[in-house]
Amino acid sequence: MTSVRLRWGALLWLLTLQFFVLETIAQARYEGPYSRVDDVISALGAADSAGRQLMNASFVVQAALIAGGALLLGPALRGAAARVTPWLLGAAAVGVLLVGVFPTDGNGTMHAIGAVLYLVGGGLGLVALAYAVRPRSEALGTTVVLLGMLATAATIFFLTGVTGFLGAGGTERLAAYPLPIALALTATTLWWNGARADEGAAPPSRRAEREQEEARRAEQARARDAALEAATRRSAAGPASAEPDDIDPEDPWAPTSRR
């Protein structure tokens, strides 16, 4: 995976945090009381919201950021979960796109389908992503899987209407917020690890590889020539060096023995 692709993919996932900024701005422009505990996120994109265009644009941009980052960072993921993660995150991207294109007070059916796709795909996608990044970082994998499990549990509560404790808005946010948070954490970690790898062990160029191969072959040739020369010298000096070994040190005039 190239460093350029890693940087762009990480940047896209890091920019998913734009959702929190634009949601806050849309809430500030909302006419009348609005509670993040009692009111759902989609209300900020409805016709009676002054910041509806900003909120719906944020949904559409979020879809592009999630899908684009998944495509670019796919090669950085590991294991069998790497094959499932892009599909689940892609479903979440399609879901948030539908939420932005079809407001809740417009085409309610398509909006509901989009919300379910985003929440279910996002929660399960984070669980798969956790296993895909765990070989690279144990801490990141643990954090992402906890966020995925939290989002999945909150999604079940929200879709089944169990919202009495946190409210409808609070439960929905507990299901929706973990995805951009986990994607931003993953992007930062992958980017950081990739930068450190580039600094510590940059891959050699083709020219450098050829030079290393030529140097290795030359060293092998020199070693072979030296070994042949040493063997030739030993062969030439063999008979002369054998005579002193055959002489009896106690009687140097005695005849030599044959072995």
Tab-separated table of C-alpha atoms in Angstrom:
chain	number	residue	atom	x	y	z
A	1	MET	CA	0.000	0.000	0.000
A	2	THR	CA	1.421	3.364	-1.019
A	3	SER	CA	1.915	6.143	1.505
A	4	VAL	CA	-0.144	8.543	-0.641
A	5	ARG	CA	-3.136	6.209	-0.608
A	6	LEU	CA	-2.776	5.735	3.137
A	7	ARG	CA	-2.672	9.471	3.796
A	8	TRP	CA	-5.732	10.229	1.648
A	9	GLY	CA	-7.744	7.361	3.106
A	10	ALA	CA	-6.864	8.359	6.641
A	11	LEU	CA	-7.743	11.986	5.875
A	12	LEU	CA	-11.203	11.009	4.610
A	13	TRP	CA	-11.991	9.020	7.742
A	14	LEU	CA	-10.608	11.755	9.949
A	15	LEU	CA	-12.908	14.269	8.267
A	16	THR	CA	-15.980	12.235	9.305
A	17	LEU	CA	-15.758	14.274	12.508
A	18	GLN	CA	-17.312	17.098	10.477
A	19	PHE	CA	-20.643	15.571	11.413
A	20	PHE	CA	-20.365	16.744	15.012
A	21	VAL	CA	-19.443	20.276	13.967
A	22	LEU	CA	-22.279	20.701	11.479
A	23	GLU	CA	-24.791	19.052	13.789
A	24	THR	CA	-23.909	21.562	16.503
A	25	ILE	CA	-24.308	24.462	14.054
A	26	ALA	CA	-27.655	23.124	12.824
A	27	GLN	CA	-28.860	22.741	16.402
A	28	ALA	CA	-27.818	26.316	17.189
A	29	ARG	CA	-29.901	27.553	14.250
A	30	TYR	CA	-32.911	25.449	15.181
A	31	GLU	CA	-35.980	27.531	15.920
A	32	GLY	CA	-37.560	26.505	19.163
A	33	PRO	CA	-36.415	24.111	21.856
A	34	TYR	CA	-34.261	21.160	20.828
A	35	SER	CA	-32.910	18.452	23.118
A	36	ARG	CA	-30.231	15.934	22.168
A	37	VAL	CA	-31.813	13.547	24.648
A	38	ASP	CA	-35.425	13.749	23.490
A	39	ASP	CA	-35.108	14.782	19.819
A	40	VAL	CA	-33.577	12.613	17.108
A	41	ILE	CA	-30.848	13.775	14.742
A	42	SER	CA	-33.129	13.681	11.696
A	43	ALA	CA	-35.224	16.507	13.131
A	44	LEU	CA	-32.349	18.861	12.313
A	45	GLY	CA	-32.787	18.001	8.623
A	46	ALA	CA	-36.558	18.439	8.524
A	47	ALA	CA	-38.389	21.306	6.852
A	48	ASP	CA	-38.958	23.225	10.114
A	49	SER	CA	-35.214	23.372	10.839
A	50	ALA	CA	-33.339	26.501	9.767
A	51	GLY	CA	-30.166	24.473	9.372
A	52	ARG	CA	-31.762	21.648	7.397
A	53	GLN	CA	-29.657	22.202	4.266
A	54	LEU	CA	-26.466	22.181	6.294
A	55	MET	CA	-27.502	19.035	8.174
A	56	ASN	CA	-28.576	17.122	5.074
A	57	ALA	CA	-25.395	18.169	3.276
A	58	SER	CA	-23.438	16.791	6.217
A	59	PHE	CA	-25.214	13.445	5.805
A	60	VAL	CA	-24.327	13.279	2.105
A	61	VAL	CA	-20.703	14.292	2.691
A	62	GLN	CA	-20.453	11.737	5.480
A	63	ALA	CA	-21.459	8.999	3.058
A	64	ALA	CA	-18.678	9.949	0.645
A	65	LEU	CA	-16.104	10.136	3.447
A	66	ILE	CA	-16.996	6.720	4.871
A	67	ALA	CA	-17.049	4.952	1.505
A	68	GLY	CA	-13.971	6.699	0.131
A	69	GLY	CA	-11.909	5.926	3.210
A	70	ALA	CA	-12.993	2.279	3.156
A	71	LEU	CA	-11.910	1.914	-0.473
A	72	LEU	CA	-8.539	3.595	0.011
A	73	LEU	CA	-7.640	1.931	3.299
A	74	GLY	CA	-8.807	-1.559	2.325
A	75	PRO	CA	-5.250	-2.858	1.661
A	76	ALA	CA	-4.180	-1.734	5.144
A	77	LEU	CA	-6.649	-4.117	6.803
A	78	ARG	CA	-5.687	-7.684	7.713
A	79	GLY	CA	-7.376	-11.068	8.090
A	80	ALA	CA	-10.716	-12.444	6.980
A	81	ALA	CA	-12.516	-9.453	8.518
A	82	ALA	CA	-10.847	-7.209	5.943
A	83	ARG	CA	-13.090	-8.694	3.257
A	84	VAL	CA	-16.284	-7.980	5.203
A	85	THR	CA	-15.456	-4.540	6.589
A	86	PRO	CA	-15.781	-2.537	3.330
A	87	TRP	CA	-19.217	-4.045	2.621
A	88	LEU	CA	-20.587	-3.242	6.066
A	89	LEU	CA	-19.147	0.255	6.067
A	90	GLY	CA	-20.424	0.658	2.506
A	91	ALA	CA	-23.931	-0.203	3.740
A	92	ALA	CA	-23.571	2.454	6.442
A	93	ALA	CA	-22.461	4.952	3.789
A	94	VAL	CA	-25.482	4.179	1.604
A	95	GLY	CA	-27.710	4.518	4.651
A	96	VAL	CA	-26.497	7.961	5.678
A	97	LEU	CA	-26.732	9.035	2.027
A	98	LEU	CA	-30.407	8.074	1.967
A	99	VAL	CA	-30.948	9.920	5.237
A	100	GLY	CA	-29.549	13.090	3.694
A	101	VAL	CA	-31.310	12.811	0.348
A	102	PHE	CA	-34.711	11.854	1.808
A	103	PRO	CA	-35.512	13.925	4.932
A	104	THR	CA	-37.744	12.431	7.572
A	105	ASP	CA	-40.691	14.646	6.624
A	106	GLY	CA	-40.225	13.938	2.916
A	107	ASN	CA	-39.974	10.273	1.924
A	108	GLY	CA	-40.268	8.697	5.352
A	109	THR	CA	-39.859	5.130	4.106
A	110	MET	CA	-36.552	5.744	2.344
A	111	HIS	CA	-35.369	7.798	5.286
A	112	ALA	CA	-36.146	4.954	7.690
A	113	ILE	CA	-34.383	2.414	5.449
A	114	GLY	CA	-31.350	4.662	5.339
A	115	ALA	CA	-31.302	5.098	9.114
A	116	VAL	CA	-31.460	1.329	9.678
A	117	LEU	CA	-28.705	0.702	7.131
A	118	TYR	CA	-26.462	3.276	8.769
A	119	LEU	CA	-26.997	2.116	12.338
A	120	VAL	CA	-26.814	-1.629	11.670
A	121	GLY	CA	-24.025	-1.414	9.093
A	122	GLY	CA	-22.055	1.011	11.224
A	123	GLY	CA	-22.181	-1.072	14.406
A	124	LEU	CA	-21.357	-4.365	12.721
A	125	GLY	CA	-18.818	-2.662	10.487
A	126	LEU	CA	-16.912	-1.447	13.531
A	127	VAL	CA	-16.785	-4.961	14.988
A	128	ALA	CA	-15.351	-6.256	11.698
A	129	LEU	CA	-12.972	-3.297	11.462
A	130	ALA	CA	-11.680	-4.032	14.962
A	131	TYR	CA	-10.553	-7.518	13.940
A	132	ALA	CA	-9.104	-6.157	10.689
A	133	VAL	CA	-6.875	-3.609	12.466
A	134	ARG	CA	-6.040	-5.716	15.517
A	135	PRO	CA	-2.886	-7.230	13.900
A	136	ARG	CA	-1.567	-3.682	13.530
A	137	SER	CA	-2.580	-2.373	16.958
A	138	GLU	CA	-4.016	-4.340	19.858
A	139	ALA	CA	-5.122	-1.160	21.628
A	140	LEU	CA	-6.894	0.173	18.547
A	141	GLY	CA	-8.636	-3.137	17.901
A	142	THR	CA	-9.891	-3.292	21.483
A	143	THR	CA	-11.152	0.300	21.410
A	144	VAL	CA	-12.925	-0.104	18.069
A	145	VAL	CA	-14.632	-3.368	19.036
A	146	LEU	CA	-15.938	-1.787	22.244
A	147	LEU	CA	-17.346	1.126	20.248
A	148	GLY	CA	-18.884	-1.314	17.775
A	149	MET	CA	-20.531	-3.353	20.504
A	150	LEU	CA	-21.840	-0.167	22.137
A	151	ALA	CA	-23.273	1.047	18.830
A	152	THR	CA	-24.869	-2.334	18.087
A	153	ALA	CA	-26.487	-2.575	21.517
A	154	ALA	CA	-27.802	0.992	21.288
A	155	THR	CA	-29.131	0.273	17.783
A	156	ILE	CA	-31.131	-2.685	19.093
A	157	PHE	CA	-32.590	-0.545	21.875
A	158	PHE	CA	-33.426	2.315	19.501
A	159	LEU	CA	-35.058	0.157	16.831
A	160	THR	CA	-37.111	-1.758	19.392
A	161	GLY	CA	-38.253	1.400	21.155
A	162	VAL	CA	-36.372	0.824	24.411
A	163	THR	CA	-35.442	4.485	24.869
A	164	GLY	CA	-36.852	5.311	28.279
A	165	PHE	CA	-33.481	5.648	29.995
A	166	LEU	CA	-31.552	7.834	27.529
A	167	GLY	CA	-34.475	9.176	25.501
A	168	ALA	CA	-35.004	8.720	21.770
A	169	GLY	CA	-32.350	11.244	20.824
A	170	GLY	CA	-29.833	10.034	23.370
A	171	THR	CA	-30.236	6.387	22.378
A	172	GLU	CA	-29.964	7.202	18.672
A	173	ARG	CA	-26.814	9.220	19.243
A	174	LEU	CA	-25.301	6.418	21.283
A	175	ALA	CA	-25.863	4.198	18.247
A	176	ALA	CA	-24.735	6.723	15.618
A	177	TYR	CA	-21.793	8.549	17.203
A	178	PRO	CA	-19.354	5.625	17.638
A	179	LEU	CA	-18.838	5.203	13.876
A	180	PRO	CA	-17.168	8.557	13.107
A	181	ILE	CA	-15.259	8.412	16.380
A	182	ALA	CA	-13.879	4.939	15.638
A	183	LEU	CA	-13.077	5.829	12.024
A	184	ALA	CA	-11.143	8.895	13.133
A	185	LEU	CA	-9.189	6.860	15.697
A	186	THR	CA	-8.415	4.204	13.095
A	187	ALA	CA	-7.313	6.815	10.573
A	188	THR	CA	-5.001	8.501	13.066
A	189	THR	CA	-3.396	5.216	14.139
A	190	LEU	CA	-2.897	3.892	10.611
A	191	TRP	CA	-1.495	7.212	9.452
A	192	TRP	CA	0.887	7.393	12.421
A	193	ASN	CA	2.089	3.809	11.997
A	194	GLY	CA	2.547	4.328	8.270
A	195	ALA	CA	4.593	7.487	8.812
A	196	ARG	CA	6.822	5.745	11.338
A	197	ALA	CA	7.340	2.814	8.975
A	198	ASP	CA	8.348	5.180	6.161
A	199	GLU	CA	10.883	6.910	8.403
A	200	GLY	CA	12.311	3.732	9.883
A	201	ALA	CA	12.510	1.448	6.884
A	202	ALA	CA	11.879	3.059	3.540
A	203	PRO	CA	11.668	0.485	0.740
A	204	PRO	CA	14.741	0.511	-1.534
A	205	SER	CA	14.441	1.752	-5.104
A	206	ARG	CA	14.896	-0.507	-8.115
A	207	ARG	CA	18.319	0.976	-8.766
A	208	ALA	CA	19.391	0.358	-5.196
A	209	GLU	CA	18.140	-3.205	-5.400
A	210	ARG	CA	20.158	-3.796	-8.589
A	211	GLU	CA	23.273	-2.343	-7.003
A	212	GLN	CA	22.830	-4.542	-3.939
A	213	GLU	CA	22.403	-7.613	-6.140
A	214	GLU	CA	25.510	-6.778	-8.165
A	215	ALA	CA	27.524	-6.237	-5.001
A	216	ARG	CA	26.334	-9.565	-3.625
A	217	ARG	CA	27.316	-11.415	-6.814
A	218	ALA	CA	30.730	-9.716	-6.874
A	219	GLU	CA	31.347	-10.734	-3.275
A	220	GLN	CA	30.396	-14.318	-4.090
A	221	ALA	CA	32.799	-14.300	-7.081
A	222	ARG	CA	35.658	-12.969	-4.947
A	223	ALA	CA	35.005	-15.590	-2.291
A	224	ARG	CA	34.936	-18.338	-4.941
A	225	ASP	CA	38.191	-17.140	-6.537
A	226	ALA	CA	39.895	-16.944	-3.148
A	227	ALA	CA	38.778	-20.467	-2.299
A	228	LEU	CA	40.062	-21.816	-5.641
A	229	GLU	CA	43.394	-20.032	-5.234
A	230	ALA	CA	43.819	-21.395	-1.705
A	231	ALA	CA	43.002	-24.910	-2.899
A	232	THR	CA	45.553	-24.606	-5.722
A	233	ARG	CA	48.240	-23.490	-3.308
A	234	ARG	CA	47.566	-26.391	-0.941
A	235	SER	CA	47.668	-28.838	-3.838
A	236	ALA	CA	51.008	-27.473	-5.085
A	237	ALA	CA	52.605	-27.483	-1.626
A	238	GLY	CA	51.204	-30.866	-0.589
A	239	PRO	CA	54.140	-33.307	-1.377
A	240	ALA	CA	56.826	-31.013	0.016
A	241	SER	CA	55.004	-30.408	3.239
A	242	ALA	CA	54.427	-34.093	3.759
A	243	GLU	CA	58.184	-34.987	4.070
A	244	PRO	CA	58.774	-33.427	7.488
A	245	ASP	CA	55.827	-35.371	8.865
A	246	ASP	CA	57.476	-38.667	7.786
A	247	ILE	CA	60.806	-37.966	9.548
A	248	ASP	CA	61.390	-39.682	12.887
A	249	PRO	CA	62.431	-36.933	15.320
A	250	GLU	CA	64.538	-39.435	17.366
A	251	ASP	CA	66.397	-40.892	14.337
A	252	PRO	CA	66.418	-38.380	11.465
A	253	TRP	CA	68.647	-40.720	9.385
A	254	ALA	CA	66.145	-43.585	9.470
A	255	PRO	CA	64.305	-44.321	6.172
A	256	THR	CA	60.896	-42.753	5.778
A	257	SER	CA	57.862	-44.974	6.191
A	258	ARG	CA	55.141	-45.220	3.671
A	259	ARG	CA	51.569	-44.854	4.736
